[in-house]
Coordinates of C-alpha atoms in Angstrom, one line a residue:
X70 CA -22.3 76.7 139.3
X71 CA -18.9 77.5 141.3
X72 CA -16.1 75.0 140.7
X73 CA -14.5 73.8 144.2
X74 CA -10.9 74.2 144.9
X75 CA -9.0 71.3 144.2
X76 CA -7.4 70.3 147.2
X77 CA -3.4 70.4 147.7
X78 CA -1.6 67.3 147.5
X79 CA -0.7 65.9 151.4
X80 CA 2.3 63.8 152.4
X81 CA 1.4 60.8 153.5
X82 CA 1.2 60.6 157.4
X83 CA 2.5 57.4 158.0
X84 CA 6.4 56.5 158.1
X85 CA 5.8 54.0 155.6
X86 CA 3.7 56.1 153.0
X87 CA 6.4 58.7 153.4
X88 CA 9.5 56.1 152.5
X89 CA 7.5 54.9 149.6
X90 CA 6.5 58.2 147.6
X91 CA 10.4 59.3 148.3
X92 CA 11.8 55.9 146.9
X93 CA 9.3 56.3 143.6
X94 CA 10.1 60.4 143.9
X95 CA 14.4 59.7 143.8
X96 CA 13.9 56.5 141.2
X97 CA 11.7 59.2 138.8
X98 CA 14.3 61.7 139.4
X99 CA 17.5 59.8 138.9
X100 CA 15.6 58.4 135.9
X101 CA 15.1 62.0 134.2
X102 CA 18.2 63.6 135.2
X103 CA 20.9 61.2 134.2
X104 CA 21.8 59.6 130.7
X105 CA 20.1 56.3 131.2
X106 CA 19.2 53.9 133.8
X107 CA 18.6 49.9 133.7
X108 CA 17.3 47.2 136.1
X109 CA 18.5 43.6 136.3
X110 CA 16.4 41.3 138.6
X111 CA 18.7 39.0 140.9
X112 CA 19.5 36.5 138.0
X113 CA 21.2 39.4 136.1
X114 CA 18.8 39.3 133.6
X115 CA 17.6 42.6 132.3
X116 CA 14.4 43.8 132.9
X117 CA 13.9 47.3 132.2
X118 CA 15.7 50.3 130.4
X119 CA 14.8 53.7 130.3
X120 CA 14.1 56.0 127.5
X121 CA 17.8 57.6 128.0
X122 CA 20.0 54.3 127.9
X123 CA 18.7 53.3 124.3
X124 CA 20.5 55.8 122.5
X125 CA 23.4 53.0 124.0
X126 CA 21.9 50.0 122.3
X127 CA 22.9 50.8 119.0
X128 CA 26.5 50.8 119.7
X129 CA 26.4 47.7 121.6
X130 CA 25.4 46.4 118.8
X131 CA 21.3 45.9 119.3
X132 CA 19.2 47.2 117.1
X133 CA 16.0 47.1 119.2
X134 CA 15.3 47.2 122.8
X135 CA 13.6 43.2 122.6
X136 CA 16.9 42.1 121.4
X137 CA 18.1 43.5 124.5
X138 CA 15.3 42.7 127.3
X139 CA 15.8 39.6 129.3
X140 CA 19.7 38.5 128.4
X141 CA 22.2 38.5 131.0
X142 CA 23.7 41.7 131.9
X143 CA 27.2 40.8 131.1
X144 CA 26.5 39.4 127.9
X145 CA 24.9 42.8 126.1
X146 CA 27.1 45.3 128.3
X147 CA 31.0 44.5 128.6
X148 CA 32.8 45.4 131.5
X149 CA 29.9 45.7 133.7
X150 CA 30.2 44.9 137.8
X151 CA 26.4 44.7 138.3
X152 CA 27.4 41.0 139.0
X153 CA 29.7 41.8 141.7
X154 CA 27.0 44.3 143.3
X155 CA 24.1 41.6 143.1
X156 CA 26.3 39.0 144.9
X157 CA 28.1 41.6 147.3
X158 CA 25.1 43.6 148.0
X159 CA 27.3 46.1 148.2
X160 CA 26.5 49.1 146.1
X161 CA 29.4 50.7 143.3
X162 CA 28.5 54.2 143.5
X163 CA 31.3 55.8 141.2
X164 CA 32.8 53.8 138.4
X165 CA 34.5 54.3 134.8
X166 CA 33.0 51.9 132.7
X167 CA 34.4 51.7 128.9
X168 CA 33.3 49.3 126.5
X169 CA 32.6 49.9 122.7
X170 CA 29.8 52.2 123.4
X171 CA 32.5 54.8 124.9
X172 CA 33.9 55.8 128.1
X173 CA 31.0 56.6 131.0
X174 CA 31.0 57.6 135.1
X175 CA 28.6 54.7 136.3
X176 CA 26.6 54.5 139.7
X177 CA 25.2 50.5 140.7
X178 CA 22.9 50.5 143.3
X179 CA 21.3 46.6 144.8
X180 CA 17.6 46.2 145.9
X181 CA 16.5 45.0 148.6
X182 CA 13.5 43.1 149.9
X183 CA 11.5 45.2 152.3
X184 CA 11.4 43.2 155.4
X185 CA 10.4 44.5 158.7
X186 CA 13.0 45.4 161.1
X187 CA 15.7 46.1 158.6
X188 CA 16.9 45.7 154.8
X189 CA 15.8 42.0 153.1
X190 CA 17.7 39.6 150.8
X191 CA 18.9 41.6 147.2
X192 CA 16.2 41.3 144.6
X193 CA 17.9 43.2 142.3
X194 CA 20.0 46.0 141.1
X195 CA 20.0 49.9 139.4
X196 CA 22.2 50.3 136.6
X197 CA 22.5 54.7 136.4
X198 CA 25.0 56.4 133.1
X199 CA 25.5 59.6 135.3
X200 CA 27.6 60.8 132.7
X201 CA 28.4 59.9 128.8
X202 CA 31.7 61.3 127.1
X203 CA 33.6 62.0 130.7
X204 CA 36.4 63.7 128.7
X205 CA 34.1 66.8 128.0
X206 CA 31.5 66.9 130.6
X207 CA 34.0 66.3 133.4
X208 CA 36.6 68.2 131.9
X209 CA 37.6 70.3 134.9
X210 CA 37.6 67.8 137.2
X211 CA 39.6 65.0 135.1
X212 CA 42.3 68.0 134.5
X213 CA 42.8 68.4 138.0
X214 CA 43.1 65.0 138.4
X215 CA 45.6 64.5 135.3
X216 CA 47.4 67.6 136.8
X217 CA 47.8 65.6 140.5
X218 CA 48.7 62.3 139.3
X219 CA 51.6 64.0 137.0
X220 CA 52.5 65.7 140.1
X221 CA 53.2 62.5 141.9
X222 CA 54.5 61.2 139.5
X223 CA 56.9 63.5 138.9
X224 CA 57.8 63.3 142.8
X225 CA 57.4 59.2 142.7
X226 CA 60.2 59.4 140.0
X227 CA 62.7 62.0 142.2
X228 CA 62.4 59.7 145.2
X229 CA 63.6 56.9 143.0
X230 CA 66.8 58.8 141.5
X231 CA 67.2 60.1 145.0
X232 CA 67.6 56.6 146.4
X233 CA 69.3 55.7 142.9
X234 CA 72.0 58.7 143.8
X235 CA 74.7 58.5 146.1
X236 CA 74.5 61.9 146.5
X237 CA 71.3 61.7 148.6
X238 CA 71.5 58.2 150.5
X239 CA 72.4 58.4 153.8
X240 CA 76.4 57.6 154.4
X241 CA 76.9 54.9 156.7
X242 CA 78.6 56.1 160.1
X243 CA 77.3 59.6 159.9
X244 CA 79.6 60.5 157.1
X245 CA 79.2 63.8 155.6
X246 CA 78.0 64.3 151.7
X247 CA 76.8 67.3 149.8
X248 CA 72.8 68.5 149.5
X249 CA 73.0 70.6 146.8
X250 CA 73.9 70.2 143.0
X251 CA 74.1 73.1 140.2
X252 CA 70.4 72.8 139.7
X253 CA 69.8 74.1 143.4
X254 CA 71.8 77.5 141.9
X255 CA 68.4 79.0 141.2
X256 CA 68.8 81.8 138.4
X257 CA 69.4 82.2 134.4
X258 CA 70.6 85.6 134.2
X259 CA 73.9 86.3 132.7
X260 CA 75.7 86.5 135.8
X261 CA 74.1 83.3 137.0
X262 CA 74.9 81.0 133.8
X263 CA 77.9 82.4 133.8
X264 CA 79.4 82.0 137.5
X265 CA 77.7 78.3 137.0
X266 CA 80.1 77.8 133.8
X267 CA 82.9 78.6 135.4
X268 CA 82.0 76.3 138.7
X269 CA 81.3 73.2 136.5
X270 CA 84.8 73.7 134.6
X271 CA 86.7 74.3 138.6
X272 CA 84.6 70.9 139.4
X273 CA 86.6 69.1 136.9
X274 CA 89.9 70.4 138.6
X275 CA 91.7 69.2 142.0
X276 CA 93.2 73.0 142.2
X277 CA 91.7 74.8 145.0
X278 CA 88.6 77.0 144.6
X279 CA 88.3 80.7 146.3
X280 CA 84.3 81.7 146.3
X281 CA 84.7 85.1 146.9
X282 CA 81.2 87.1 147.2
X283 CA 78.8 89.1 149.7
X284 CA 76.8 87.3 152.2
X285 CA 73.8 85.4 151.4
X286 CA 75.1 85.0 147.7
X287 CA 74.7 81.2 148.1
X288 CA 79.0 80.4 147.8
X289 CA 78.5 77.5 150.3
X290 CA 75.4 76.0 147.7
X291 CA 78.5 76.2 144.8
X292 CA 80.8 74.5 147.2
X293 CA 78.4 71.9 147.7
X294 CA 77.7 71.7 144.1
X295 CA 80.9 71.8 143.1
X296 CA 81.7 68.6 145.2
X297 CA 79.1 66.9 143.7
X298 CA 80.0 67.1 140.3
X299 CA 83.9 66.6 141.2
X300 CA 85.9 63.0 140.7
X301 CA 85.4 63.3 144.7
X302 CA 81.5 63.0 144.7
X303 CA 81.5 59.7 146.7
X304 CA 84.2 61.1 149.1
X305 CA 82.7 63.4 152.4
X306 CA 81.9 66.6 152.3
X307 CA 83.5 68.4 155.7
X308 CA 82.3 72.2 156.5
X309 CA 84.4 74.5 158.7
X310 CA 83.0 77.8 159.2
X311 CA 86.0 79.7 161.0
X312 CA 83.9 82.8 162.3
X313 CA 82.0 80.1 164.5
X314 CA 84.9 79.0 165.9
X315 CA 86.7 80.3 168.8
X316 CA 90.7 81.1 167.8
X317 CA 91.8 78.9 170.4
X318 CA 90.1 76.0 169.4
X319 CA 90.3 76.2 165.6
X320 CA 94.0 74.5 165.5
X321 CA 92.3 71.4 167.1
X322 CA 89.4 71.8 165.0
X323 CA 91.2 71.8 161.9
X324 CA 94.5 69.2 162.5
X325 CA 92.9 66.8 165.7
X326 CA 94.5 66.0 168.9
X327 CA 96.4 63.5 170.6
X328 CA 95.1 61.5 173.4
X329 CA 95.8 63.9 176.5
X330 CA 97.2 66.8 174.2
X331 CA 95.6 69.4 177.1
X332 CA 93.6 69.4 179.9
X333 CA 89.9 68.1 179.2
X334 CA 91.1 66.5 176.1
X335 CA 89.7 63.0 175.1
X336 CA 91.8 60.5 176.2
X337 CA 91.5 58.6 173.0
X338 CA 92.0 61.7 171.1
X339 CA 90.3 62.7 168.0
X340 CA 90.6 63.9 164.1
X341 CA 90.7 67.0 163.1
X342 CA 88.5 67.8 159.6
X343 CA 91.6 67.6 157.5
X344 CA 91.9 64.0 158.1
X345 CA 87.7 63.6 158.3
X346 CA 88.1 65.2 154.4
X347 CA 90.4 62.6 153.1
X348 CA 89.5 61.5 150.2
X349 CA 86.6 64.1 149.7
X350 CA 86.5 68.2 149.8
X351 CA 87.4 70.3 152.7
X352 CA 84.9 73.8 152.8
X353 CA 86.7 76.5 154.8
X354 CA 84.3 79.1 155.0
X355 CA 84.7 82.9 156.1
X356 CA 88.9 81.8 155.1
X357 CA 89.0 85.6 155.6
X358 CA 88.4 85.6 159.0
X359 CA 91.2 82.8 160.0
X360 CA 93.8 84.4 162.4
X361 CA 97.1 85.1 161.2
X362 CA 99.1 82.3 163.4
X363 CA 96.8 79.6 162.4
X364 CA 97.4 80.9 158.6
X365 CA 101.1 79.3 158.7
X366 CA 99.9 76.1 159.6
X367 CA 97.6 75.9 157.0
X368 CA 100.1 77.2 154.2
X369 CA 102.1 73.9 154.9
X370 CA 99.7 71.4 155.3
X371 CA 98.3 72.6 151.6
X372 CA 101.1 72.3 150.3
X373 CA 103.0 69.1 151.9
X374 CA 100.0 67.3 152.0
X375 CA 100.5 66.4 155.5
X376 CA 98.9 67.8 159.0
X377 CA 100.6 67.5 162.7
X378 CA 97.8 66.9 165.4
X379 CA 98.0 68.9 168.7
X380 CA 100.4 67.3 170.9
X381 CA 101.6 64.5 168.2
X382 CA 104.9 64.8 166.8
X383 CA 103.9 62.3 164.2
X384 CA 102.7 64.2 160.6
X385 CA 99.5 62.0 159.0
X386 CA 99.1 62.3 155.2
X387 CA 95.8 63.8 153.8
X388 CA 94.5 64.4 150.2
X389 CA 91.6 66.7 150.2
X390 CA 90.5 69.1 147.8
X391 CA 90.3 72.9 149.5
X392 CA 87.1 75.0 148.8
X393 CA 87.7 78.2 150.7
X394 CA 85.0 81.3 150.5
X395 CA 84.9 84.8 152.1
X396 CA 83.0 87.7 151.7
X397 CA 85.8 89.9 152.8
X398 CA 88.8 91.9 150.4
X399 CA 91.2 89.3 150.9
X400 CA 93.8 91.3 148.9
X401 CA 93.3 94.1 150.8
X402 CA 93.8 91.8 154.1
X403 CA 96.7 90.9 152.6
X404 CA 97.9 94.5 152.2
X405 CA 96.9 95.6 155.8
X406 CA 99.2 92.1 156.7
X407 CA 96.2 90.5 158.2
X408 CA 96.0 88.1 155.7
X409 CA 99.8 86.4 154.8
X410 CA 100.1 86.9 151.2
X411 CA 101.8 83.5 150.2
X412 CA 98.4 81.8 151.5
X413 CA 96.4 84.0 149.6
X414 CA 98.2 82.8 146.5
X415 CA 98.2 79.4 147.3
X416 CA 94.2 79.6 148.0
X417 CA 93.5 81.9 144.9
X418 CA 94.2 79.2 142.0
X419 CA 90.4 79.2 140.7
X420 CA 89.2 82.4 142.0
X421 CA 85.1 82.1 141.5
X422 CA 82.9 85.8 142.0
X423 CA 79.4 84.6 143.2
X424 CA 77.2 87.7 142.1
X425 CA 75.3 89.9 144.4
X426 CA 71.3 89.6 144.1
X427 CA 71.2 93.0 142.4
X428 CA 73.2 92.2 139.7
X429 CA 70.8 89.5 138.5
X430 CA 67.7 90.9 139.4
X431 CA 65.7 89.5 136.6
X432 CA 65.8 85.5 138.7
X433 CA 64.6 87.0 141.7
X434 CA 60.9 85.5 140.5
X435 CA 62.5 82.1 140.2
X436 CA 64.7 82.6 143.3
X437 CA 60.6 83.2 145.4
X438 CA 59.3 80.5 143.6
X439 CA 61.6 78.1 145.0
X440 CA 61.8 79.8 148.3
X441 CA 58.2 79.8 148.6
X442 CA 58.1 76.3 147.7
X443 CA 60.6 75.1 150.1
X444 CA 58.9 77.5 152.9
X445 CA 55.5 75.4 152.3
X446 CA 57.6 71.7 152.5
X447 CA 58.8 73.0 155.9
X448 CA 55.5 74.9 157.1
X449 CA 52.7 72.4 155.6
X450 CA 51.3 75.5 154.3
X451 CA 50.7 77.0 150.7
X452 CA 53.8 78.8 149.1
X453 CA 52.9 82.5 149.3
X454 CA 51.7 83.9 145.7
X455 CA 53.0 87.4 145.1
X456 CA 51.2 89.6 142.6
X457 CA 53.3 91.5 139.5
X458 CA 53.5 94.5 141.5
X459 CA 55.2 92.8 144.4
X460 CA 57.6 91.2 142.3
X461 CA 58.5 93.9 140.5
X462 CA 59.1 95.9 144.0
X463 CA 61.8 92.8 144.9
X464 CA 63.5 93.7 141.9
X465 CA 63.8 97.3 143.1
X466 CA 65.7 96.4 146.5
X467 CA 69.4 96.7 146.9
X468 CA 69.4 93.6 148.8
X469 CA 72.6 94.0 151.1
X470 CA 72.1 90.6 152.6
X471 CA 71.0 89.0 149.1
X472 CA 68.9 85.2 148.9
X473 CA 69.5 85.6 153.1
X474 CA 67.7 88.7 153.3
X475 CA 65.1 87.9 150.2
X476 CA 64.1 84.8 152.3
X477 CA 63.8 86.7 155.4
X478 CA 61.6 89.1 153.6
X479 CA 59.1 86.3 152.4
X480 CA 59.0 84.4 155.8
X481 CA 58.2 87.8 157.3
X482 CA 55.3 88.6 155.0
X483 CA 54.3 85.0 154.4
X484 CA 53.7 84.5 158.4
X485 CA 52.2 88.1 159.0
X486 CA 49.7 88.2 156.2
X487 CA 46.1 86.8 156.5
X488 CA 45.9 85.8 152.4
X489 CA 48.1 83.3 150.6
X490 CA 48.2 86.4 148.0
X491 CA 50.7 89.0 149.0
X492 CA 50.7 92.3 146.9
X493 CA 53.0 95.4 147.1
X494 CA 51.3 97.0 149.7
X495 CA 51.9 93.9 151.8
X496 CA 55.3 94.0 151.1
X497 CA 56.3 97.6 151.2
X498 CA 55.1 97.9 154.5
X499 CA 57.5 94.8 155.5
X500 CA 60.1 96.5 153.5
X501 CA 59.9 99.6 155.5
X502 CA 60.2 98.1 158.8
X503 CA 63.0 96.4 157.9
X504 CA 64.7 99.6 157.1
X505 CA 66.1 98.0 153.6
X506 CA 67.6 100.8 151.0
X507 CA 65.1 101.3 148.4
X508 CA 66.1 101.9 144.9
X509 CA 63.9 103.1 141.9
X510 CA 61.3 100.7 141.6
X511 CA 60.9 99.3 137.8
X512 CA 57.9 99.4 136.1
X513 CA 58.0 96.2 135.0
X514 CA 60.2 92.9 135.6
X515 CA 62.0 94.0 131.8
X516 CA 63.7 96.3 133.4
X517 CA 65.5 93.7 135.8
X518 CA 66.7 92.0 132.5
X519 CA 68.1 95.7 131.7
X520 CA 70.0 95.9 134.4
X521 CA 71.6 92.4 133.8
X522 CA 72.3 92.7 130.6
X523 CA 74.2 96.3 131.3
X524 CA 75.8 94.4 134.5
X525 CA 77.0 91.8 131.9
X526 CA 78.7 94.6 129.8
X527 CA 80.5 95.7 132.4
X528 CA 83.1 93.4 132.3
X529 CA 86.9 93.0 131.0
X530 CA 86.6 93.7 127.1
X531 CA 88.1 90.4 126.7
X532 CA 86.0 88.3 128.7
X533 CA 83.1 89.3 127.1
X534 CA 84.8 88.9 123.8
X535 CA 85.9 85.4 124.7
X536 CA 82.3 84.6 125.3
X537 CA 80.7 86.2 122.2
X538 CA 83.6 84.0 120.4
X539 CA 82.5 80.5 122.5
X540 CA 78.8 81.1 121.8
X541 CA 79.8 81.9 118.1
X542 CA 81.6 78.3 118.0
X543 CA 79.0 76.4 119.3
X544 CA 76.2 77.5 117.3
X545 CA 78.5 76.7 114.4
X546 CA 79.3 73.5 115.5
X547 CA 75.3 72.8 116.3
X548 CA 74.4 73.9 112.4
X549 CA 77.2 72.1 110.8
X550 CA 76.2 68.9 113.2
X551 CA 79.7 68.8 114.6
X552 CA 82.0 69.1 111.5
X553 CA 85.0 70.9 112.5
X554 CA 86.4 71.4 108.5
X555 CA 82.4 72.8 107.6
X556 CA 82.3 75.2 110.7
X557 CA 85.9 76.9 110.0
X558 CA 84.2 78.1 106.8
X559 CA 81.2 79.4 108.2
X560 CA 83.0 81.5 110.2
X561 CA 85.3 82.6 107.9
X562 CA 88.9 80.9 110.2
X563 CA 91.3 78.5 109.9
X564 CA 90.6 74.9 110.9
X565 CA 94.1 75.5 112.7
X566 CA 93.0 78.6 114.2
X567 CA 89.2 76.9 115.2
X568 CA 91.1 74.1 117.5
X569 CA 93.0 76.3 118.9
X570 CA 90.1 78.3 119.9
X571 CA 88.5 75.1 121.4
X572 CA 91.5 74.0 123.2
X573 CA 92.0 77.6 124.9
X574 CA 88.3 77.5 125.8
X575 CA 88.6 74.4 127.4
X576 CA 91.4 75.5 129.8
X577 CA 90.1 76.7 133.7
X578 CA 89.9 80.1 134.0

């Protein structure tokens, strides 16, 4: 005889019948799938445990589940909150719990009485181990957190040497300070440590400092920097840019006027930046492009010390240190007599090169990082990520207008690309439109450290002499822990002739 088909299971059909089979459905469920699950009733006593949460007992020191059955919850679990959800009635639905049977990710969960019209009294409460030994199973997840709370930490402890610094609190009555120290000189090429070395030493001087370099080399970043690390770091930082200034005004920019000096002028006058540096630093930039009257003025009031304000016959005292910078040949100015020759003297006592971008090619992947990253504080946007290719094609550009023209480049391709990822392709076609000179492209960023390192032999014999001899010195001094008698016979001198190679080194240059 023929067997009948078993029917197919039906849902229930009323609301009810539906609620119920899903509650016992998600309470089977959550019982299989996690690591263990308990039940207190609404004294806190424990009235069931699943298979899974046994394994538990014997590190909590229970040897058999009766020993375990009917106590209070806090008593046989440490560190629990299923008290705090059965008075609350509010559920805990991610927690760390540790105790001495390890570290776990926790969910609490109250029951309620069913009551018509809406959720009863609590009865009791879920106790569900979504996850034992967090540190493997959640692995991704707690890096990624571990990575963002270094992160702000890491900015939680700038802020607080920001506000601890001078150098970044605002000056009271809009007074002027520097915003950028040595560290914002991006780069560790040769040429970059080097023209840093020689900044930090002119910092320690009051002589004035000539930045002499092509445009967008970053010489007004080392005149900040330089300020900054000077005896005058708590003094103002004033900035005169003379090509933005129109010849007939510069003499009152630079020395102030009298009340009613001209027509227009303010009647209660006004100081000129020489007198707004005092005390601090005084940046001329573009000193090149000063006109040749003007040039006299400036002679004397470097060297007396003293400045007459338009349309004041009384002379006012100043002490400012001069940092001037140009990206013009100032001696050959001074041979077409555009540029008088005694000022260029007088301006040229700690002459500084800032080096072009393509002489210290191998920083141009830190010099995008840190554009990138300051592109993304000012956009609220992702820095751009540029492939190997890409980078290595920055390294192959001439880069007339250096950093300046670098940044340009990235905004440009940053803004106009659809993907945070920018390749060469991307670039090149930027690259083109901008009509930049392209140069051999290298096959890999090594060859950017090449071309330092033969930039960094092209140099006076004697420099690079003098530096092989300091480096040769310190790591002497290093591995004889400072003993001056210990490192003349490691290098095979004098102990005469070793302090007198110290004392020369420590002269400006």
């Amino acid at each position: 005889m023929p067997v009948a088909p078993t029917a197919p299971p039906t849902l229930p059909l009323d609301a009810e019948g539906i609620l119920a089979l899903a509650a016992r459905s998600m309470f089977h469920l959550f019982s299989s799938i996690s690591q263990g699950m308990f039940l207190v009733d609404s004294g806190g006593r424990i009235v069931w445990v699943n298979e899974g949460y046994r394994r538990f007992l014997p590190a909590l020191g229970f040897s058999s589940i009766d020993q375990f059955l009917g106590h209070m919850v806090e008593d046989v679990i440490p560190n629990t909150q299923m008290r705090r959800v059965l008075e609350t009635g509010e559920p805990i639905l991610v927690d760390l719990l540790t105790n001495k049977a390890g570290t776990f990710v926790v969910s609490r969960l109250p029951l309620r009485q069913e009551r018509e019209g809406g959720a009863g009294e609590v009865i009791g409460a879920i106790g569900i181990v979504l996850f034992d030994q967090p540190e493997t199973t959640l692995q991704p997840l707690i890096s990624k957190f571990a990575l963002l709370q270094r992160d702000l930490d890491d900015a939680r402890r700038e802020l607080a040497s920001q506000r601890n610094n001078p150098l970044y609190q605002h000056a009271p009555d809009g007074q002027r300070r520097s915003k950028y120290t040595f560290a914002s000189f991006i780069g560790s090429s040769p040429a970059a440590v080097e023209v840093k070395r020689h900044a930090r030493r002119a910092a320690q001087s009051a002589s004035p400092v000539l930045l002499l370099g092509e445009t967008g080399t970053g010489k007004e970043l080392l005149a900040h920097a330089i300020h900054a690390s000077s005896a005058r770091a708590k003094g103002q930082f004033v900035s005169v840019n003379i090509a933005a200034v129109p010849d007939t005004l510069l003499e009152a920019e630079f020395f102030g006027f009298a009340p009613g000096a001209f027509t227009g002028a303010d009647r209660k006058g006004r100081e000129g930046k020489f007198k707004l540096a005092d005390g601090g630093s005084l940046f001329l930039d573009e000193i090149g492009d000063m006109p040749l009257g003007l040039q006299a003025k400036l002679l004397r009031a470097l060297q007396e010390g003293e400045i007459e304000p338009l349309g004041s016959n009384k002379l006012v005292p100043f002490d400012a240190r001069v940092i001037a910078a140009t990206s013009r040949d100032l001696p050959e100015l001074v041979r077409r007599g555009l540029f008088r020759e005694d000022l260029y003297y007088r301006l040229n006592v700690l002459p500084l090169r800032v080096p072009p971008l393509r002489e210290r090619r191998s920083d141009i992947p830190a010099l995008v990082e840190a554009l990138g990253e300051d592109m993304a504080l000012r956009s609220g946007e992702a820095p751009p990520e540029l492939t190997p290719d890409a980078l290595a094609l920055l390294a192959g550009q001439h880069w007339r207008g250096n950093i300046r023209e670098l940044r340009n480049v990235l905004e440009q391709v940053t803004m106009r690309s659809d993907s945070q990822r920018i390749d060469s392709a991307q670039l090149e076609r930027i690259l083109r439109e901008a009509g930049l000179e392209q140069i051999e492209l290298p096959a890999t960023l090594q060859s950017a450290h090449d071309a330092d390192e033969e930039a960094a032999l092209l140099r006076p014999l004697a420099q690079q002499v003098a530096e092989l001899e300091r480096k040769a010195i310190a790591a002497a001094l290093a591995s004889t822990g400072g003993n001056k008698l210990a490192t003349s016979r490691l290098l095979g001198i004098s102990r005469a002739t070793l302090y007198e190679r110290m004392t020369s080194q420590e002269q400006p240059t």
